[in-house]
Amino acid sequence: MRSDALRNRERLLDVAVALILEVGGEPTRDAIADRAGLGIGTLYRHFPDRQSLLHAVVRHVLERTIAAGEAVVAARAEGMDAIRQYMHAALEHGIGAVNMIHPLLDDTDWPDLRARADALMSELLTRGRSDHRLPDELEVGDIVFATIRFGRPLAIGLAPADDRAIAHRQLDHYLDGLRPNTTATQRREQPPT
């Protein structure tokens, strides 16, 4: 693909992610092309139908999110800092958009991305436990689903930058609250009297 065509494709995907997060679902193709400053024909050349666009958006977000996590691992971030850096990067790359359009996809099987994500999340959890700041019962799914929850925009009409700032702040509060608390764990395990 020519470099200008690749730039246009990336621009369309970046705009689609931003619009999905802004409108809370699938934006129109016209809105994507208009916001990207490109003609609708350019969008159709890259994504001839709805499914090709939605699949490309999900892959775009997942590839960037996984790559950001792999960069955290490569930079040798340790302990809870590794998980924190990954989760904040996932928010910045629009992980919430994946959750919002996932039900619209007719096929969600990406074995290449799943293998990379599984290896990454396992390594991040191992690193997160290395400084004993994570409860033992925390699983990979807890990190993944919390990241997705924080990545979903609030449906109250906030400006995207304000919404993202709140998500980052609340994510930090969540992560700070993950420190093991034996008393709270014991209370959950005891049956009510």
CSV table of N, CA and C in Angstrom, one decimal, residues 50-182:
chain,number,residue,atom,x,y,z
A,50,ARG,N,-19.7,-2.5,5.8
A,50,ARG,CA,-19.8,-2.2,7.3
A,50,ARG,C,-18.9,-3.1,8.1
A,51,GLN,N,-18.9,-4.4,7.8
A,51,GLN,CA,-18.1,-5.4,8.5
A,51,GLN,C,-16.6,-5.2,8.4
A,52,SER,N,-16.2,-4.8,7.2
A,52,SER,CA,-14.8,-4.6,7.0
A,52,SER,C,-14.3,-3.4,7.8
A,53,LEU,N,-15.1,-2.4,7.9
A,53,LEU,CA,-14.8,-1.2,8.7
A,53,LEU,C,-14.7,-1.6,10.2
A,54,LEU,N,-15.8,-2.2,10.7
A,54,LEU,CA,-15.8,-2.6,12.1
A,54,LEU,C,-14.7,-3.5,12.5
A,55,HIS,N,-14.4,-4.5,11.7
A,55,HIS,CA,-13.3,-5.4,12.0
A,55,HIS,C,-12.0,-4.7,12.0
A,56,ALA,N,-11.8,-3.8,11.0
A,56,ALA,CA,-10.5,-3.0,11.0
A,56,ALA,C,-10.4,-2.1,12.2
A,57,VAL,N,-11.5,-1.5,12.7
A,57,VAL,CA,-11.5,-0.7,13.9
A,57,VAL,C,-11.0,-1.5,15.1
A,58,VAL,N,-11.7,-2.7,15.3
A,58,VAL,CA,-11.3,-3.5,16.4
A,58,VAL,C,-9.9,-4.0,16.3
A,59,ARG,N,-9.4,-4.5,15.2
A,59,ARG,CA,-8.0,-4.9,15.1
A,59,ARG,C,-7.1,-3.7,15.3
A,60,HIS,N,-7.4,-2.5,14.8
A,60,HIS,CA,-6.6,-1.3,15.0
A,60,HIS,C,-6.4,-1.1,16.5
A,61,VAL,N,-7.5,-1.1,17.2
A,61,VAL,CA,-7.4,-0.8,18.7
A,61,VAL,C,-6.7,-1.9,19.4
A,62,LEU,N,-7.0,-3.1,19.1
A,62,LEU,CA,-6.3,-4.3,19.8
A,62,LEU,C,-4.9,-4.3,19.5
A,63,GLU,N,-4.5,-4.1,18.2
A,63,GLU,CA,-3.1,-4.1,17.9
A,63,GLU,C,-2.3,-3.0,18.6
A,64,ARG,N,-2.9,-1.9,18.6
A,64,ARG,CA,-2.2,-0.7,19.3
A,64,ARG,C,-2.1,-1.0,20.8
A,65,THR,N,-3.2,-1.5,21.4
A,65,THR,CA,-3.2,-1.7,22.9
A,65,THR,C,-2.2,-2.8,23.2
A,66,ILE,N,-2.2,-3.9,22.5
A,66,ILE,CA,-1.3,-5.0,22.7
A,66,ILE,C,0.2,-4.5,22.6
A,67,ALA,N,0.4,-3.8,21.5
A,67,ALA,CA,1.8,-3.2,21.3
A,67,ALA,C,2.2,-2.3,22.4
A,68,ALA,N,1.3,-1.5,22.9
A,68,ALA,CA,1.6,-0.7,24.1
A,68,ALA,C,2.0,-1.5,25.3
A,69,GLY,N,1.2,-2.6,25.5
A,69,GLY,CA,1.6,-3.5,26.6
A,69,GLY,C,2.9,-4.2,26.4
A,70,GLU,N,3.2,-4.6,25.2
A,70,GLU,CA,4.4,-5.2,24.9
A,70,GLU,C,5.6,-4.2,25.2
A,71,ALA,N,5.4,-3.0,24.9
A,71,ALA,CA,6.4,-2.0,25.1
A,71,ALA,C,6.6,-1.8,26.6
A,72,VAL,N,5.6,-1.9,27.4
A,72,VAL,CA,5.7,-1.8,28.9
A,72,VAL,C,6.6,-2.9,29.3
A,73,VAL,N,6.3,-4.1,28.8
A,73,VAL,CA,7.1,-5.3,29.2
A,73,VAL,C,8.5,-5.2,28.8
A,74,ALA,N,8.7,-4.7,27.5
A,74,ALA,CA,10.1,-4.6,27.0
A,74,ALA,C,10.9,-3.5,27.8
A,75,ALA,N,10.2,-2.5,28.3
A,75,ALA,CA,10.9,-1.5,29.1
A,75,ALA,C,11.2,-1.9,30.5
A,76,ARG,N,10.8,-3.1,30.8
A,76,ARG,CA,11.1,-3.8,32.1
A,76,ARG,C,10.3,-3.1,33.2
A,77,ALA,N,9.2,-2.6,33.0
A,77,ALA,CA,8.3,-2.1,34.1
A,77,ALA,C,8.0,-3.3,35.0
A,78,GLU,N,8.0,-3.0,36.3
A,78,GLU,CA,7.8,-4.1,37.2
A,78,GLU,C,6.6,-3.8,38.1
A,79,GLY,N,6.2,-4.9,38.8
A,79,GLY,CA,5.2,-4.8,39.8
A,79,GLY,C,3.9,-4.2,39.3
A,80,MET,N,3.2,-3.5,40.2
A,80,MET,CA,2.0,-2.9,39.8
A,80,MET,C,2.1,-1.8,38.8
A,81,ASP,N,3.3,-1.2,38.7
A,81,ASP,CA,3.5,-0.1,37.7
A,81,ASP,C,3.3,-0.7,36.3
A,82,ALA,N,3.7,-1.9,36.0
A,82,ALA,CA,3.5,-2.5,34.7
A,82,ALA,C,2.1,-2.6,34.3
A,83,ILE,N,1.2,-3.0,35.3
A,83,ILE,CA,-0.2,-3.1,35.0
A,83,ILE,C,-0.8,-1.7,34.8
A,84,ARG,N,-0.4,-0.8,35.7
A,84,ARG,CA,-0.9,0.6,35.6
A,84,ARG,C,-0.5,1.2,34.2
A,85,GLN,N,0.7,1.1,33.8
A,85,GLN,CA,1.1,1.7,32.5
A,85,GLN,C,0.3,1.0,31.4
A,86,TYR,N,0.1,-0.3,31.4
A,86,TYR,CA,-0.6,-0.9,30.3
A,86,TYR,C,-2.1,-0.4,30.3
A,87,MET,N,-2.7,-0.4,31.5
A,87,MET,CA,-4.2,0.0,31.5
A,87,MET,C,-4.4,1.4,31.1
A,88,HIS,N,-3.5,2.3,31.5
A,88,HIS,CA,-3.6,3.7,31.0
A,88,HIS,C,-3.4,3.8,29.5
A,89,ALA,N,-2.4,3.0,29.0
A,89,ALA,CA,-2.2,3.0,27.5
A,89,ALA,C,-3.4,2.5,26.8
A,90,ALA,N,-4.0,1.4,27.3
A,90,ALA,CA,-5.2,0.9,26.7
A,90,ALA,C,-6.4,1.9,26.6
A,91,LEU,N,-6.5,2.7,27.7
A,91,LEU,CA,-7.5,3.8,27.6
A,91,LEU,C,-7.2,4.8,26.5
A,92,GLU,N,-6.0,5.1,26.4
A,92,GLU,CA,-5.6,6.1,25.4
A,92,GLU,C,-5.7,5.6,24.0
A,93,HIS,N,-5.6,4.3,23.8
A,93,HIS,CA,-5.8,3.7,22.5
A,93,HIS,C,-7.2,3.4,22.1
A,94,GLY,N,-8.1,3.7,23.0
A,94,GLY,CA,-9.6,3.5,22.7
A,94,GLY,C,-10.1,2.1,22.9
A,95,ILE,N,-9.6,1.4,23.9
A,95,ILE,CA,-10.1,0.0,24.2
A,95,ILE,C,-11.6,0.0,24.4
A,96,GLY,N,-12.2,1.1,24.9
A,96,GLY,CA,-13.7,1.1,25.1
A,96,GLY,C,-14.4,0.9,23.8
A,97,ALA,N,-13.9,1.3,22.7
A,97,ALA,CA,-14.6,1.2,21.4
A,97,ALA,C,-14.8,-0.2,21.1
A,98,VAL,N,-13.8,-1.1,21.4
A,98,VAL,CA,-13.9,-2.5,21.1
A,98,VAL,C,-15.2,-3.1,21.7
A,99,ASN,N,-15.4,-2.8,23.0
A,99,ASN,CA,-16.6,-3.3,23.7
A,99,ASN,C,-17.9,-2.8,23.1
A,100,MET,N,-17.8,-1.6,22.7
A,100,MET,CA,-19.1,-0.9,22.2
A,100,MET,C,-19.5,-1.5,20.8
A,101,ILE,N,-18.6,-1.9,20.0
A,101,ILE,CA,-19.0,-2.4,18.6
A,101,ILE,C,-18.8,-3.9,18.5
A,102,HIS,N,-18.3,-4.6,19.5
A,102,HIS,CA,-18.1,-6.0,19.5
A,102,HIS,C,-19.4,-6.7,19.1
A,103,PRO,N,-20.6,-6.4,19.7
A,103,PRO,CA,-21.8,-7.1,19.4
A,103,PRO,C,-22.2,-6.9,17.9
A,104,LEU,N,-21.7,-6.0,17.2
A,104,LEU,CA,-22.1,-5.7,15.8
A,104,LEU,C,-21.3,-6.6,14.9
A,105,LEU,N,-20.2,-7.3,15.4
A,105,LEU,CA,-19.3,-8.0,14.5
A,105,LEU,C,-19.9,-9.4,14.2
A,106,ASP,N,-19.7,-9.9,13.0
A,106,ASP,CA,-20.2,-11.2,12.6
A,106,ASP,C,-19.1,-12.3,12.9
A,107,ASP,N,-17.9,-11.9,13.1
A,107,ASP,CA,-16.8,-12.8,13.4
A,107,ASP,C,-15.8,-12.1,14.3
A,108,THR,N,-15.5,-12.7,15.4
A,108,THR,CA,-14.5,-12.1,16.4
A,108,THR,C,-13.4,-13.0,16.7
A,109,ASP,N,-13.0,-13.8,15.8
A,109,ASP,CA,-11.9,-14.8,16.0
A,109,ASP,C,-10.6,-14.3,15.4
A,110,TRP,N,-9.7,-13.8,16.2
A,110,TRP,CA,-8.4,-13.3,15.8
A,110,TRP,C,-7.3,-14.1,16.5
A,111,PRO,N,-7.0,-15.3,16.1
A,111,PRO,CA,-6.0,-16.1,16.9
A,111,PRO,C,-4.7,-15.4,17.1
A,112,ASP,N,-4.2,-14.7,16.1
A,112,ASP,CA,-2.9,-14.0,16.3
A,112,ASP,C,-3.0,-13.0,17.4
A,113,LEU,N,-4.0,-12.2,17.5
A,113,LEU,CA,-4.1,-11.2,18.5
A,113,LEU,C,-4.4,-11.8,19.9
A,114,ARG,N,-5.2,-12.9,19.9
A,114,ARG,CA,-5.5,-13.6,21.1
A,114,ARG,C,-4.2,-14.2,21.7
A,115,ALA,N,-3.4,-14.8,20.9
A,115,ALA,CA,-2.1,-15.4,21.5
A,115,ALA,C,-1.2,-14.3,22.0
A,116,ARG,N,-1.1,-13.2,21.3
A,116,ARG,CA,-0.3,-12.1,21.9
A,116,ARG,C,-0.9,-11.5,23.1
A,117,ALA,N,-2.2,-11.3,23.2
A,117,ALA,CA,-2.9,-10.7,24.3
A,117,ALA,C,-2.8,-11.7,25.5
A,118,ASP,N,-2.9,-13.0,25.3
A,118,ASP,CA,-2.8,-13.9,26.4
A,118,ASP,C,-1.5,-13.9,27.0
A,119,ALA,N,-0.4,-13.9,26.2
A,119,ALA,CA,0.9,-13.9,26.7
A,119,ALA,C,1.2,-12.6,27.4
A,120,LEU,N,0.8,-11.5,26.9
A,120,LEU,CA,1.0,-10.2,27.5
A,120,LEU,C,0.3,-10.1,28.9
A,121,MET,N,-1.0,-10.5,28.9
A,121,MET,CA,-1.7,-10.4,30.2
A,121,MET,C,-1.2,-11.3,31.2
A,122,SER,N,-0.7,-12.4,30.8
A,122,SER,CA,-0.1,-13.4,31.8
A,122,SER,C,1.2,-12.8,32.4
A,123,GLU,N,2.0,-12.2,31.5
A,123,GLU,CA,3.2,-11.6,32.0
A,123,GLU,C,2.9,-10.3,32.9
A,124,LEU,N,2.0,-9.5,32.5
A,124,LEU,CA,1.6,-8.4,33.3
A,124,LEU,C,1.1,-8.8,34.7
A,125,LEU,N,0.3,-9.9,34.8
A,125,LEU,CA,-0.2,-10.3,36.0
A,125,LEU,C,1.0,-10.9,36.9
A,126,THR,N,1.9,-11.6,36.3
A,126,THR,CA,3.1,-12.1,37.0
A,126,THR,C,3.9,-10.9,37.6
A,127,ARG,N,4.1,-9.9,36.7
A,127,ARG,CA,4.8,-8.7,37.2
A,127,ARG,C,4.0,-8.0,38.3
A,128,GLY,N,2.8,-7.9,38.1
A,128,GLY,CA,1.9,-7.2,39.1
A,128,GLY,C,2.0,-7.9,40.5
A,129,ARG,N,2.1,-9.2,40.5
A,129,ARG,CA,2.2,-9.9,41.7
A,129,ARG,C,3.5,-9.9,42.4
A,130,SER,N,4.5,-9.5,41.6
A,130,SER,CA,5.9,-9.6,42.1
A,130,SER,C,6.2,-8.7,43.2
A,131,ASP,N,5.5,-7.6,43.4
A,131,ASP,CA,5.7,-6.7,44.5
A,131,ASP,C,4.6,-6.9,45.6
A,132,HIS,N,3.8,-7.9,45.5
A,132,HIS,CA,2.9,-8.3,46.5
A,132,HIS,C,1.8,-7.2,46.7
A,133,ARG,N,1.5,-6.4,45.7
A,133,ARG,CA,0.5,-5.4,45.8
A,133,ARG,C,-0.8,-5.8,45.2
A,134,LEU,N,-0.9,-7.0,44.6
A,134,LEU,CA,-2.1,-7.4,44.0
A,134,LEU,C,-2.6,-8.6,44.9
A,135,PRO,N,-3.9,-8.7,45.1
A,135,PRO,CA,-4.5,-9.8,45.8
A,135,PRO,C,-4.3,-11.1,44.9
A,136,ASP,N,-4.1,-12.2,45.6
A,136,ASP,CA,-3.8,-13.5,44.9
A,136,ASP,C,-5.0,-13.9,44.0
A,137,GLU,N,-6.2,-13.5,44.4
A,137,GLU,CA,-7.4,-14.0,43.7
A,137,GLU,C,-7.7,-13.2,42.4
A,138,LEU,N,-6.9,-12.1,42.2
A,138,LEU,CA,-7.1,-11.3,41.0
A,138,LEU,C,-6.6,-12.1,39.8
A,139,GLU,N,-7.4,-12.2,38.7
A,139,GLU,CA,-7.1,-12.9,37.5
A,139,GLU,C,-6.9,-12.0,36.3
A,140,VAL,N,-6.4,-12.6,35.3
A,140,VAL,CA,-6.3,-11.8,34.0
A,140,VAL,C,-7.6,-11.2,33.6
A,141,GLY,N,-8.7,-11.9,33.7
A,141,GLY,CA,-10.0,-11.4,33.3
A,141,GLY,C,-10.3,-10.1,34.1
A,142,ASP,N,-9.9,-10.1,35.3
A,142,ASP,CA,-10.2,-8.9,36.2
A,142,ASP,C,-9.6,-7.7,35.6
A,143,ILE,N,-8.3,-7.8,35.2
A,143,ILE,CA,-7.6,-6.7,34.6
A,143,ILE,C,-8.2,-6.3,33.2
A,144,VAL,N,-8.5,-7.3,32.4
A,144,VAL,CA,-9.1,-7.0,31.1
A,144,VAL,C,-10.4,-6.3,31.2
A,145,PHE,N,-11.3,-6.9,32.0
A,145,PHE,CA,-12.7,-6.3,32.1
A,145,PHE,C,-12.7,-4.9,32.8
A,146,ALA,N,-11.8,-4.8,33.8
A,146,ALA,CA,-11.7,-3.4,34.4
A,146,ALA,C,-11.2,-2.4,33.4
A,147,THR,N,-10.3,-2.8,32.6
A,147,THR,CA,-9.8,-1.8,31.6
A,147,THR,C,-10.9,-1.5,30.6
A,148,ILE,N,-11.7,-2.4,30.2
A,148,ILE,CA,-12.8,-2.2,29.3
A,148,ILE,C,-13.8,-1.3,30.0
A,149,ARG,N,-14.1,-1.5,31.2
A,149,ARG,CA,-15.1,-0.7,31.9
A,149,ARG,C,-14.7,0.7,32.0
A,150,PHE,N,-13.4,0.9,32.4
A,150,PHE,CA,-12.9,2.3,32.5
A,150,PHE,C,-12.8,3.0,31.1
A,151,GLY,N,-12.7,2.2,30.0
A,151,GLY,CA,-12.5,2.7,28.7
A,151,GLY,C,-13.8,3.1,28.1
A,152,ARG,N,-15.0,2.7,28.6
A,152,ARG,CA,-16.3,3.1,28.1
A,152,ARG,C,-16.6,4.5,28.5
A,153,PRO,N,-17.0,5.4,27.6
A,153,PRO,CA,-17.3,6.7,28.0
A,153,PRO,C,-18.6,6.8,28.8
A,154,LEU,N,-18.6,7.9,29.6
A,154,LEU,CA,-19.8,8.1,30.4
A,154,LEU,C,-20.9,8.7,29.5
A,155,ALA,N,-22.1,8.3,29.6
A,155,ALA,CA,-23.1,8.7,28.7
A,155,ALA,C,-23.9,10.0,29.2
A,156,ILE,N,-23.1,11.0,29.5
A,156,ILE,CA,-23.7,12.2,30.1
A,156,ILE,C,-23.2,13.5,29.3
A,157,GLY,N,-22.7,13.3,28.2
A,157,GLY,CA,-22.3,14.4,27.3
A,157,GLY,C,-21.1,15.2,27.7
A,158,LEU,N,-20.1,14.5,28.4
A,158,LEU,CA,-18.9,15.2,28.7
A,158,LEU,C,-18.0,15.3,27.4
A,159,ALA,N,-17.2,16.4,27.4
A,159,ALA,CA,-16.2,16.5,26.3
A,159,ALA,C,-15.3,15.3,26.3
A,160,PRO,N,-14.9,14.7,25.2
A,160,PRO,CA,-14.0,13.5,25.2
A,160,PRO,C,-12.8,13.7,26.1
A,161,ALA,N,-12.1,14.8,26.1
A,161,ALA,CA,-10.9,15.0,26.9
A,161,ALA,C,-11.3,14.9,28.4
A,162,ASP,N,-12.4,15.5,28.8
A,162,ASP,CA,-12.8,15.5,30.2
A,162,ASP,C,-13.2,14.1,30.6
A,163,ASP,N,-13.9,13.4,29.7
A,163,ASP,CA,-14.3,12.0,30.0
A,163,ASP,C,-13.1,11.1,30.2
A,164,ARG,N,-12.1,11.3,29.3
A,164,ARG,CA,-10.8,10.5,29.4
A,164,ARG,C,-10.1,10.8,30.7
A,165,ALA,N,-10.0,12.1,31.0
A,165,ALA,CA,-9.3,12.5,32.3
A,165,ALA,C,-10.0,11.8,33.5
A,166,ILE,N,-11.3,11.8,33.5
A,166,ILE,CA,-12.0,11.1,34.6
A,166,ILE,C,-11.7,9.7,34.6
A,167,ALA,N,-11.7,9.0,33.5
A,167,ALA,CA,-11.4,7.6,33.4
A,167,ALA,C,-10.0,7.3,33.9
A,168,HIS,N,-9.0,8.1,33.5
A,168,HIS,CA,-7.7,7.9,34.0
A,168,HIS,C,-7.6,8.1,35.5
A,169,ARG,N,-8.2,9.1,36.1
A,169,ARG,CA,-8.2,9.3,37.5
A,169,ARG,C,-8.9,8.2,38.3
A,170,GLN,N,-10.0,7.7,37.8
A,170,GLN,CA,-10.8,6.6,38.4
A,170,GLN,C,-10.0,5.3,38.3
A,171,LEU,N,-9.3,5.1,37.2
A,171,LEU,CA,-8.5,3.9,37.0
A,171,LEU,C,-7.4,3.9,38.1
A,172,ASP,N,-6.7,5.1,38.3
A,172,ASP,CA,-5.7,5.1,39.4
A,172,ASP,C,-6.3,4.8,40.8
A,173,HIS,N,-7.5,5.3,41.1
A,173,HIS,CA,-8.1,5.0,42.4
A,173,HIS,C,-8.4,3.5,42.5
A,174,TYR,N,-8.9,2.9,41.4
A,174,TYR,CA,-9.1,1.5,41.4
A,174,TYR,C,-7.9,0.7,41.6
A,175,LEU,N,-6.8,1.0,40.9
A,175,LEU,CA,-5.5,0.3,41.1
A,175,LEU,C,-5.0,0.5,42.5
A,176,ASP,N,-5.1,1.7,43.0
A,176,ASP,CA,-4.6,1.9,44.4
A,176,ASP,C,-5.4,1.1,45.4
A,177,GLY,N,-6.6,0.8,45.1
A,177,GLY,CA,-7.5,0.1,46.0
A,177,GLY,C,-7.3,-1.4,45.9
A,178,LEU,N,-6.4,-1.9,45.0
A,178,LEU,CA,-6.3,-3.4,44.8
A,178,LEU,C,-5.3,-4.0,45.8
A,179,ARG,N,-4.7,-3.2,46.6
A,179,ARG,CA,-3.8,-3.7,47.6
A,179,ARG,C,-4.5,-4.8,48.4
A,180,PRO,N,-3.8,-5.9,48.7
A,180,PRO,CA,-4.5,-7.0,49.5
A,180,PRO,C,-5.0,-6.5,50.8
A,181,ASN,N,-6.2,-6.8,51.2
A,181,ASN,CA,-6.7,-6.4,52.5
A,181,ASN,C,-7.3,-7.7,53.1
A,182,THR,N,-6.6,-8.3,54.0
A,182,THR,CA,-7.0,-9.6,54.6
A,182,THR,C,-8.4,-9.5,55.3
